[in-house]
Amino acid sequence: MEYEDFVTGVRDITPAIPPNIPFGMLFGATAVEVGIAPLEAVGMSLFMFAGAGQLAAVDLLRTDTALPIVLITVMVINVRYMIYSASIAPLVRDLSRRWRAVMGYALFDINFAILTSKFQIDGETKESSSRVSNIHRGWYYLGLTVPAVGSFVIATYIGALAGGAIGDGLNLEFAIPLIFIALLAPSIENFGTLMTVIAATVVSVTTVGLPFNTGLLVAIICGVLAGVSVDNYDRIRTRVSP
Amino acid sequence: MENLSSPMMWTVIALLSIATYLLRASFVLGIELIGELPPSVRSVLPFVPLAVLAALAAPDLAFADGSLSISLHNEYLVAGLVAFGIARKTESLILTVVAGMGLLWLLQLL
């Protein structure tokens, strides 16, 4: 039964694995390019397992950013995991502490999306068949997660070896901002998110000279404030208008 | 970057991993203690990753050669802006990166 639930998880995550592989390879290659050892890159993929967060760390270490700022920035970029954690918490309330401690590792966009679509938030199953409600959520989660982490780690190692072989001169580190752009561009879906991006862009460029890269935090705060204020303004306006 | 020794780098990786774990485990492990996320916080959080990504990417493009350059002579900026358009249209990570890198190399050849 438990084995079956694990296999169901593996089957459900499989279509989401291929896009993870180039991301892992790119991370490995760019990490090596900026002077991180292949094993260190693999360690980041295995222990952090946080694509954009890992890249942000590499990008900031490359420009000799102070460690506290690196840590804060990575936590800020990974804050979405906390939203995921809050969203799946009601789903896994009945699992043991040990199981939940395992689920705190490697929760990310895809296994979160699959988990929440398979089971409804109130703990009731979306599909009424008993087959779904009997699934052990811990084993199912592991089935979703192990292939995702495994393929990402292997891809990182391959990318790191390949990046080392390609060597300098190709400006491979330019892949870092390109990945950030690829993640950010499709997420601009309304005026609020657009204002966030514009404010963060302008402030980050104009504060580049500040010591220890503190301008980055200023830019993040300004970006969030810009988005939230537009969002609030929109909400007030819709409430006032008939 | 060169001044980070291997033990130092592993310390950084450990710290980053612990911090990331705590974010993920927060509610899953502690929901009995901390309860649910208040709606006010929930409405702010979606803007955060966008602000971070923009704040990280923009200086990489505008200061690609070490000094501020916002013009068509900055190949990184041009390639980045085109990549932005491709990302919006295709929503594909790999297409965006391949097209952006390709365009950069092309512009540098010209």
mmCIF file of C-alpha atoms in Angstrom:
data_model
loop_
_atom_site.group_PDB
_atom_site.id
_atom_site.type_symbol
_atom_site.label_atom_id
_atom_site.label_comp_id
_atom_site.label_asym_id
_atom_site.label_seq_id
_atom_site.Cartn_x
_atom_site.Cartn_y
_atom_site.Cartn_z
ATOM 1 C CA MET A 1 0.000 0.000 0.000
ATOM 2 C CA GLU A 2 2.703 2.443 1.012
ATOM 3 C CA TYR A 3 4.831 1.356 -1.905
ATOM 4 C CA GLU A 4 1.857 1.877 -4.224
ATOM 5 C CA ASP A 5 1.331 5.424 -2.938
ATOM 6 C CA PHE A 6 4.994 6.179 -3.523
ATOM 7 C CA VAL A 7 4.688 4.882 -7.092
ATOM 8 C CA THR A 8 1.529 6.948 -7.657
ATOM 9 C CA GLY A 9 3.536 10.004 -6.625
ATOM 10 C CA VAL A 10 6.366 9.126 -8.996
ATOM 11 C CA ARG A 11 3.863 8.701 -11.820
ATOM 12 C CA ASP A 12 2.198 12.064 -11.093
ATOM 13 C CA ILE A 13 5.471 14.028 -11.009
ATOM 14 C CA THR A 14 7.009 12.443 -14.124
ATOM 15 C CA PRO A 15 5.625 14.949 -16.689
ATOM 16 C CA ALA A 16 7.091 17.790 -14.612
ATOM 17 C CA ILE A 17 10.633 16.368 -14.544
ATOM 18 C CA PRO A 18 11.960 17.319 -18.037
ATOM 19 C CA PRO A 19 11.773 21.125 -17.535
ATOM 20 C CA ASN A 20 13.775 20.689 -14.304
ATOM 21 C CA ILE A 21 16.756 19.169 -16.068
ATOM 22 C CA PRO A 22 17.947 22.168 -18.130
ATOM 23 C CA PHE A 23 17.460 24.367 -15.060
ATOM 24 C CA GLY A 24 19.707 22.071 -13.010
ATOM 25 C CA MET A 25 22.320 21.932 -15.779
ATOM 26 C CA LEU A 26 22.297 25.719 -16.167
ATOM 27 C CA PHE A 27 22.730 26.143 -12.446
ATOM 28 C CA GLY A 28 25.654 23.697 -12.371
ATOM 29 C CA ALA A 29 27.350 25.360 -15.336
ATOM 30 C CA THR A 30 26.946 28.933 -14.068
ATOM 31 C CA ALA A 31 28.023 28.002 -10.532
ATOM 32 C CA VAL A 32 31.263 26.520 -11.851
ATOM 33 C CA GLU A 33 31.719 29.542 -14.113
ATOM 34 C CA VAL A 34 31.765 31.929 -11.130
ATOM 35 C CA GLY A 35 34.201 29.747 -9.163
ATOM 36 C CA ILE A 36 32.083 27.303 -7.141
ATOM 37 C CA ALA A 37 33.308 23.688 -7.101
ATOM 38 C CA PRO A 38 31.101 21.055 -8.811
ATOM 39 C CA LEU A 39 30.511 19.234 -5.515
ATOM 40 C CA GLU A 40 29.518 22.482 -3.792
ATOM 41 C CA ALA A 41 27.021 23.149 -6.593
ATOM 42 C CA VAL A 42 25.632 19.614 -6.141
ATOM 43 C CA GLY A 43 25.441 20.223 -2.376
ATOM 44 C CA MET A 44 23.384 23.352 -2.962
ATOM 45 C CA SER A 45 20.967 21.492 -5.255
ATOM 46 C CA LEU A 46 20.630 18.603 -2.792
ATOM 47 C CA PHE A 47 20.367 20.480 0.514
ATOM 48 C CA MET A 48 18.740 23.751 -0.566
ATOM 49 C CA PHE A 49 16.821 22.479 -3.600
ATOM 50 C CA ALA A 50 15.698 26.026 -4.382
ATOM 51 C CA GLY A 51 16.406 26.864 -8.033
ATOM 52 C CA ALA A 52 16.041 30.650 -8.061
ATOM 53 C CA GLY A 53 17.326 30.931 -4.484
ATOM 54 C CA GLN A 54 20.478 28.993 -5.368
ATOM 55 C CA LEU A 55 21.095 31.159 -8.408
ATOM 56 C CA ALA A 56 20.559 34.312 -6.358
ATOM 57 C CA ALA A 57 23.141 33.079 -3.836
ATOM 58 C CA VAL A 58 25.648 32.345 -6.594
ATOM 59 C CA ASP A 59 24.992 35.702 -8.233
ATOM 60 C CA LEU A 60 25.524 37.591 -4.961
ATOM 61 C CA LEU A 61 28.604 35.603 -3.900
ATOM 62 C CA ARG A 62 30.083 36.381 -7.314
ATOM 63 C CA THR A 63 29.837 40.126 -6.605
ATOM 64 C CA ASP A 64 31.289 39.726 -3.073
ATOM 65 C CA THR A 65 28.058 40.634 -1.275
ATOM 66 C CA ALA A 66 28.151 40.539 2.544
ATOM 67 C CA LEU A 67 26.993 37.149 3.849
ATOM 68 C CA PRO A 68 24.059 38.486 5.925
ATOM 69 C CA ILE A 69 22.690 40.145 2.784
ATOM 70 C CA VAL A 70 23.105 36.908 0.826
ATOM 71 C CA LEU A 71 21.222 35.045 3.556
ATOM 72 C CA ILE A 72 18.404 37.613 3.789
ATOM 73 C CA THR A 73 17.993 37.832 0.008
ATOM 74 C CA VAL A 74 17.814 34.066 -0.390
ATOM 75 C CA MET A 75 15.256 33.833 2.431
ATOM 76 C CA VAL A 76 13.204 36.583 0.818
ATOM 77 C CA ILE A 77 13.273 34.884 -2.567
ATOM 78 C CA ASN A 78 12.340 31.584 -0.887
ATOM 79 C CA VAL A 79 9.510 33.119 1.129
ATOM 80 C CA ARG A 80 7.065 31.534 -1.295
ATOM 81 C CA TYR A 81 7.913 28.181 0.291
ATOM 82 C CA MET A 82 6.392 29.533 3.471
ATOM 83 C CA ILE A 83 3.170 30.244 1.554
ATOM 84 C CA TYR A 84 3.241 26.677 0.245
ATOM 85 C CA SER A 85 3.908 25.420 3.758
ATOM 86 C CA ALA A 86 0.899 27.332 5.087
ATOM 87 C CA SER A 87 -1.247 26.021 2.216
ATOM 88 C CA ILE A 88 -0.455 22.335 2.655
ATOM 89 C CA ALA A 89 -0.317 22.390 6.458
ATOM 90 C CA PRO A 90 -4.059 21.625 6.837
ATOM 91 C CA LEU A 91 -3.642 18.716 4.400
ATOM 92 C CA VAL A 92 -0.986 16.972 6.450
ATOM 93 C CA ARG A 93 -2.168 17.861 9.948
ATOM 94 C CA ASP A 94 -2.923 14.249 10.802
ATOM 95 C CA LEU A 95 0.519 12.960 9.856
ATOM 96 C CA SER A 96 3.126 12.299 12.545
ATOM 97 C CA ARG A 97 5.682 14.938 13.463
ATOM 98 C CA ARG A 98 8.388 12.865 11.827
ATOM 99 C CA TRP A 99 6.529 12.745 8.528
ATOM 100 C CA ARG A 100 5.900 16.472 8.627
ATOM 101 C CA ALA A 101 9.580 17.121 9.339
ATOM 102 C CA VAL A 102 10.375 15.180 6.154
ATOM 103 C CA MET A 103 7.831 17.229 4.205
ATOM 104 C CA GLY A 104 9.607 20.400 5.287
ATOM 105 C CA TYR A 105 12.423 19.323 3.002
ATOM 106 C CA ALA A 106 12.115 20.041 -0.739
ATOM 107 C CA LEU A 107 8.579 21.405 -0.856
ATOM 108 C CA PHE A 108 8.595 23.370 -4.111
ATOM 109 C CA ASP A 109 6.345 24.726 -6.848
ATOM 110 C CA ILE A 110 5.534 21.423 -8.549
ATOM 111 C CA ASN A 111 4.978 18.972 -5.703
ATOM 112 C CA PHE A 112 2.976 21.700 -3.957
ATOM 113 C CA ALA A 113 0.769 22.228 -7.018
ATOM 114 C CA ILE A 114 0.173 18.505 -7.485
ATOM 115 C CA LEU A 115 -0.478 17.904 -3.790
ATOM 116 C CA THR A 116 -3.028 20.710 -3.475
ATOM 117 C CA SER A 117 -4.831 19.765 -6.676
ATOM 118 C CA LYS A 118 -5.020 16.097 -5.661
ATOM 119 C CA PHE A 119 -6.347 16.774 -2.165
ATOM 120 C CA GLN A 120 -8.549 19.648 -1.175
ATOM 121 C CA ILE A 121 -7.407 22.149 1.416
ATOM 122 C CA ASP A 122 -9.947 21.192 4.074
ATOM 123 C CA GLY A 123 -8.514 17.697 4.114
ATOM 124 C CA GLU A 124 -11.443 16.253 2.186
ATOM 125 C CA THR A 125 -10.542 14.626 -1.086
ATOM 126 C CA LYS A 126 -11.550 16.312 -4.291
ATOM 127 C CA GLU A 127 -12.202 13.002 -6.011
ATOM 128 C CA SER A 128 -14.694 11.136 -3.905
ATOM 129 C CA SER A 129 -13.332 7.700 -4.725
ATOM 130 C CA SER A 130 -11.921 5.926 -1.698
ATOM 131 C CA ARG A 131 -8.787 5.126 -3.677
ATOM 132 C CA VAL A 132 -7.651 8.743 -3.437
ATOM 133 C CA SER A 133 -8.683 9.321 0.169
ATOM 134 C CA ASN A 134 -6.798 6.211 1.270
ATOM 135 C CA ILE A 135 -3.516 7.451 -0.170
ATOM 136 C CA HIS A 136 -0.862 7.908 2.491
ATOM 137 C CA ARG A 137 0.086 11.544 1.959
ATOM 138 C CA GLY A 138 3.597 11.124 3.316
ATOM 139 C CA TRP A 139 4.553 8.312 0.951
ATOM 140 C CA TYR A 140 2.769 10.034 -1.894
ATOM 141 C CA TYR A 141 4.755 13.214 -1.156
ATOM 142 C CA LEU A 142 8.004 11.245 -1.182
ATOM 143 C CA GLY A 143 7.025 9.753 -4.534
ATOM 144 C CA LEU A 144 6.549 13.273 -5.893
ATOM 145 C CA THR A 145 9.738 14.608 -4.360
ATOM 146 C CA VAL A 146 12.470 11.995 -4.734
ATOM 147 C CA PRO A 147 12.486 11.980 -8.585
ATOM 148 C CA ALA A 148 12.364 15.789 -8.663
ATOM 149 C CA VAL A 149 15.330 16.218 -6.306
ATOM 150 C CA GLY A 150 17.239 13.297 -7.841
ATOM 151 C CA SER A 151 16.978 14.562 -11.411
ATOM 152 C CA PHE A 152 17.811 18.123 -10.352
ATOM 153 C CA VAL A 153 20.932 16.985 -8.475
ATOM 154 C CA ILE A 154 22.156 14.788 -11.346
ATOM 155 C CA ALA A 155 21.472 17.588 -13.833
ATOM 156 C CA THR A 156 23.460 19.990 -11.649
ATOM 157 C CA TYR A 157 26.446 17.653 -11.643
ATOM 158 C CA ILE A 158 26.326 17.149 -15.418
ATOM 159 C CA GLY A 159 25.998 20.905 -15.928
ATOM 160 C CA ALA A 160 28.909 21.583 -13.572
ATOM 161 C CA LEU A 161 31.167 19.143 -15.437
ATOM 162 C CA ALA A 162 30.075 20.514 -18.821
ATOM 163 C CA GLY A 163 30.471 24.123 -17.689
ATOM 164 C CA GLY A 164 33.984 23.399 -16.469
ATOM 165 C CA ALA A 165 34.818 21.845 -19.839
ATOM 166 C CA ILE A 166 33.396 24.770 -21.827
ATOM 167 C CA GLY A 167 35.398 27.258 -19.780
ATOM 168 C CA ASP A 168 35.547 31.027 -20.027
ATOM 169 C CA GLY A 169 34.845 33.354 -22.910
ATOM 170 C CA LEU A 170 31.204 32.418 -23.485
ATOM 171 C CA ASN A 171 29.786 34.746 -20.787
ATOM 172 C CA LEU A 172 27.859 31.821 -19.348
ATOM 173 C CA GLU A 173 27.147 33.875 -16.203
ATOM 174 C CA PHE A 174 24.687 35.882 -18.326
ATOM 175 C CA ALA A 175 22.385 32.857 -17.979
ATOM 176 C CA ILE A 176 21.763 33.975 -14.372
ATOM 177 C CA PRO A 177 19.819 37.188 -15.158
ATOM 178 C CA LEU A 178 18.220 35.403 -18.116
ATOM 179 C CA ILE A 179 16.795 32.761 -15.783
ATOM 180 C CA PHE A 180 15.535 35.476 -13.429
ATOM 181 C CA ILE A 181 13.858 37.162 -16.415
ATOM 182 C CA ALA A 182 12.344 33.857 -17.564
ATOM 183 C CA LEU A 183 10.845 33.321 -14.106
ATOM 184 C CA LEU A 184 9.648 36.889 -13.665
ATOM 185 C CA ALA A 185 8.229 37.897 -17.055
ATOM 186 C CA PRO A 186 5.250 35.495 -17.131
ATOM 187 C CA SER A 187 4.321 36.377 -13.527
ATOM 188 C CA ILE A 188 3.517 40.001 -14.356
ATOM 189 C CA GLU A 189 -0.234 39.641 -14.594
ATOM 190 C CA ASN A 190 -1.691 42.959 -13.422
ATOM 191 C CA PHE A 191 -0.865 46.587 -12.665
ATOM 192 C CA GLY A 192 0.311 45.780 -9.142
ATOM 193 C CA THR A 193 2.878 43.180 -10.197
ATOM 194 C CA LEU A 194 4.024 45.449 -13.041
ATOM 195 C CA MET A 195 4.610 48.304 -10.591
ATOM 196 C CA THR A 196 6.566 45.936 -8.336
ATOM 197 C CA VAL A 197 8.891 45.032 -11.199
ATOM 198 C CA ILE A 198 9.333 48.637 -12.367
ATOM 199 C CA ALA A 199 10.042 49.973 -8.868
ATOM 200 C CA ALA A 200 12.457 47.160 -8.001
ATOM 201 C CA THR A 201 14.235 47.599 -11.334
ATOM 202 C CA VAL A 202 14.689 51.371 -11.047
ATOM 203 C CA VAL A 203 15.717 51.338 -7.380
ATOM 204 C CA SER A 204 18.124 48.410 -7.780
ATOM 205 C CA VAL A 205 19.923 50.121 -10.666
ATOM 206 C CA THR A 206 20.142 53.489 -8.917
ATOM 207 C CA THR A 207 21.390 52.027 -5.603
ATOM 208 C CA VAL A 208 24.159 49.864 -7.040
ATOM 209 C CA GLY A 209 26.912 51.885 -5.336
ATOM 210 C CA LEU A 210 25.685 51.281 -1.779
ATOM 211 C CA PRO A 211 28.061 49.246 0.435
ATOM 212 C CA PHE A 212 27.655 45.448 0.802
ATOM 213 C CA ASN A 213 24.968 45.485 -1.891
ATOM 214 C CA THR A 214 22.417 46.823 0.618
ATOM 215 C CA GLY A 215 20.690 48.573 -2.310
ATOM 216 C CA LEU A 216 19.256 45.186 -3.169
ATOM 217 C CA LEU A 217 17.189 45.086 0.037
ATOM 218 C CA VAL A 218 16.063 48.682 -0.478
ATOM 219 C CA ALA A 219 14.963 47.779 -4.008
ATOM 220 C CA ILE A 220 13.053 44.705 -2.803
ATOM 221 C CA ILE A 221 11.209 46.727 -0.149
ATOM 222 C CA CYS A 222 10.337 49.499 -2.636
ATOM 223 C CA GLY A 223 9.135 46.922 -5.166
ATOM 224 C CA VAL A 224 6.863 45.186 -2.683
ATOM 225 C CA LEU A 225 5.511 48.510 -1.360
ATOM 226 C CA ALA A 226 4.765 49.693 -4.897
ATOM 227 C CA GLY A 227 2.859 46.514 -5.717
ATOM 228 C CA VAL A 228 0.932 46.425 -2.449
ATOM 229 C CA SER A 229 -0.125 50.076 -2.654
ATOM 230 C CA VAL A 230 -1.439 49.690 -6.205
ATOM 231 C CA ASP A 231 -3.200 46.515 -5.121
ATOM 232 C CA ASN A 232 -4.815 48.254 -2.133
ATOM 233 C CA TYR A 233 -5.775 51.265 -4.251
ATOM 234 C CA ASP A 234 -7.473 48.948 -6.766
ATOM 235 C CA ARG A 235 -9.339 47.176 -3.990
ATOM 236 C CA ILE A 236 -10.560 50.413 -2.403
ATOM 237 C CA ARG A 237 -11.623 51.742 -5.786
ATOM 238 C CA THR A 238 -13.628 48.627 -6.656
ATOM 239 C CA ARG A 239 -15.251 48.770 -3.232
ATOM 240 C CA VAL A 240 -16.273 52.408 -3.701
ATOM 241 C CA SER A 241 -17.513 52.134 -7.267
ATOM 242 C CA PRO A 242 -21.055 50.747 -7.593
ATOM 243 C CA MET B 1 34.308 34.999 -5.051
ATOM 244 C CA GLU B 2 37.896 33.692 -5.027
ATOM 245 C CA ASN B 3 38.232 34.672 -1.366
ATOM 246 C CA LEU B 4 35.642 32.071 -0.263
ATOM 247 C CA SER B 5 37.525 28.963 0.852
ATOM 248 C CA SER B 6 35.913 25.540 0.620
ATOM 249 C CA PRO B 7 35.032 25.201 4.361
ATOM 250 C CA MET B 8 33.607 28.725 4.247
ATOM 251 C CA MET B 9 31.564 27.885 1.161
ATOM 252 C CA TRP B 10 30.146 24.761 2.840
ATOM 253 C CA THR B 11 29.265 26.856 5.882
ATOM 254 C CA VAL B 12 27.376 29.254 3.608
ATOM 255 C CA ILE B 13 25.612 26.325 1.932
ATOM 256 C CA ALA B 14 24.657 24.883 5.338
ATOM 257 C CA LEU B 15 23.265 28.218 6.535
ATOM 258 C CA LEU B 16 21.292 28.731 3.326
ATOM 259 C CA SER B 17 19.943 25.169 3.503
ATOM 260 C CA ILE B 18 18.850 25.531 7.132
ATOM 261 C CA ALA B 19 17.160 28.856 6.380
ATOM 262 C CA THR B 20 15.351 27.340 3.395
ATOM 263 C CA TYR B 21 14.276 24.311 5.448
ATOM 264 C CA LEU B 22 12.866 26.534 8.205
ATOM 265 C CA LEU B 23 10.729 28.438 5.670
ATOM 266 C CA ARG B 24 9.342 25.194 4.255
ATOM 267 C CA ALA B 25 8.826 23.475 7.594
ATOM 268 C CA SER B 26 7.331 26.556 9.272
ATOM 269 C CA PHE B 27 3.613 25.864 8.930
ATOM 270 C CA VAL B 28 3.780 22.174 8.077
ATOM 271 C CA LEU B 29 5.454 21.467 11.427
ATOM 272 C CA GLY B 30 4.156 24.318 13.530
ATOM 273 C CA ILE B 31 0.555 24.891 12.501
ATOM 274 C CA GLU B 32 -0.717 23.966 16.001
ATOM 275 C CA LEU B 33 1.501 26.658 17.486
ATOM 276 C CA ILE B 34 1.397 29.481 14.967
ATOM 277 C CA GLY B 35 -2.014 28.917 13.415
ATOM 278 C CA GLU B 36 -2.775 29.955 9.858
ATOM 279 C CA LEU B 37 -1.197 32.736 7.824
ATOM 280 C CA PRO B 38 -3.120 36.025 8.323
ATOM 281 C CA PRO B 39 -4.777 37.295 5.094
ATOM 282 C CA SER B 40 -2.892 40.611 5.298
ATOM 283 C CA VAL B 41 0.441 38.781 5.113
ATOM 284 C CA ARG B 42 -0.907 36.470 2.432
ATOM 285 C CA SER B 43 -1.752 39.425 0.181
ATOM 286 C CA VAL B 44 1.762 40.906 0.421
ATOM 287 C CA LEU B 45 3.769 37.736 -0.206
ATOM 288 C CA PRO B 46 3.029 37.253 -3.936
ATOM 289 C CA PHE B 47 4.871 40.515 -4.714
ATOM 290 C CA VAL B 48 8.034 39.490 -2.904
ATOM 291 C CA PRO B 49 9.629 37.029 -5.354
ATOM 292 C CA LEU B 50 8.900 39.382 -8.258
ATOM 293 C CA ALA B 51 10.636 42.264 -6.492
ATOM 294 C CA VAL B 52 13.658 40.093 -5.713
ATOM 295 C CA LEU B 53 13.988 38.703 -9.232
ATOM 296 C CA ALA B 54 13.754 42.178 -10.796
ATOM 297 C CA ALA B 55 16.192 43.674 -8.278
ATOM 298 C CA LEU B 56 18.701 40.911 -8.999
ATOM 299 C CA ALA B 57 18.397 40.894 -12.787
ATOM 300 C CA ALA B 58 18.296 44.632 -13.542
ATOM 301 C CA PRO B 59 21.813 45.578 -12.296
ATOM 302 C CA ASP B 60 23.266 42.491 -14.022
ATOM 303 C CA LEU B 61 22.006 43.932 -17.312
ATOM 304 C CA ALA B 62 22.526 47.662 -16.762
ATOM 305 C CA PHE B 63 26.022 47.268 -15.246
ATOM 306 C CA ALA B 64 27.152 44.331 -17.379
ATOM 307 C CA ASP B 65 30.473 46.006 -18.260
ATOM 308 C CA GLY B 66 31.075 47.385 -14.771
ATOM 309 C CA SER B 67 29.598 50.839 -15.332
ATOM 310 C CA LEU B 68 26.026 51.981 -15.931
ATOM 311 C CA SER B 69 25.058 51.754 -19.581
ATOM 312 C CA ILE B 70 21.440 52.136 -20.642
ATOM 313 C CA SER B 71 21.745 52.215 -24.406
ATOM 314 C CA LEU B 72 21.580 49.977 -27.437
ATOM 315 C CA HIS B 73 25.375 49.640 -27.232
ATOM 316 C CA ASN B 74 24.943 47.490 -24.135
ATOM 317 C CA GLU B 75 24.564 44.018 -25.682
ATOM 318 C CA TYR B 76 23.548 42.490 -22.349
ATOM 319 C CA LEU B 77 20.683 44.950 -21.940
ATOM 320 C CA VAL B 78 19.434 44.394 -25.493
ATOM 321 C CA ALA B 79 19.653 40.597 -25.183
ATOM 322 C CA GLY B 80 17.951 40.756 -21.776
ATOM 323 C CA LEU B 81 15.067 42.878 -23.060
ATOM 324 C CA VAL B 82 14.511 40.571 -26.033
ATOM 325 C CA ALA B 83 14.648 37.597 -23.650
ATOM 326 C CA PHE B 84 11.973 39.316 -21.537
ATOM 327 C CA GLY B 85 9.695 39.443 -24.595
ATOM 328 C CA ILE B 86 10.376 35.801 -25.405
ATOM 329 C CA ALA B 87 9.701 34.790 -21.797
ATOM 330 C CA ARG B 88 6.346 36.591 -21.856
ATOM 331 C CA LYS B 89 5.377 34.974 -25.121
ATOM 332 C CA THR B 90 6.614 31.413 -24.592
ATOM 333 C CA GLU B 91 6.775 31.113 -20.761
ATOM 334 C CA SER B 92 9.649 28.713 -21.437
ATOM 335 C CA LEU B 93 12.764 28.871 -19.281
ATOM 336 C CA ILE B 94 14.997 27.057 -21.715
ATOM 337 C CA LEU B 95 13.843 28.976 -24.813
ATOM 338 C CA THR B 96 14.395 32.266 -22.999
ATOM 339 C CA VAL B 97 17.912 31.354 -21.904
ATOM 340 C CA VAL B 98 18.931 29.872 -25.264
ATOM 341 C CA ALA B 99 17.585 32.876 -27.205
ATOM 342 C CA GLY B 100 19.149 35.389 -24.785
ATOM 343 C CA MET B 101 22.575 33.720 -24.844
ATOM 344 C CA GLY B 102 22.434 33.314 -28.633
ATOM 345 C CA LEU B 103 21.554 36.944 -29.165
ATOM 346 C CA LEU B 104 24.326 38.080 -26.814
ATOM 347 C CA TRP B 105 26.929 36.066 -28.710
ATOM 348 C CA LEU B 106 25.588 37.377 -32.015
ATOM 349 C CA LEU B 107 25.704 41.012 -30.854
ATOM 350 C CA GLN B 108 29.239 40.539 -29.525
ATOM 351 C CA LEU B 109 30.352 39.176 -32.892
ATOM 352 C CA LEU B 110 28.960 42.185 -34.776
#
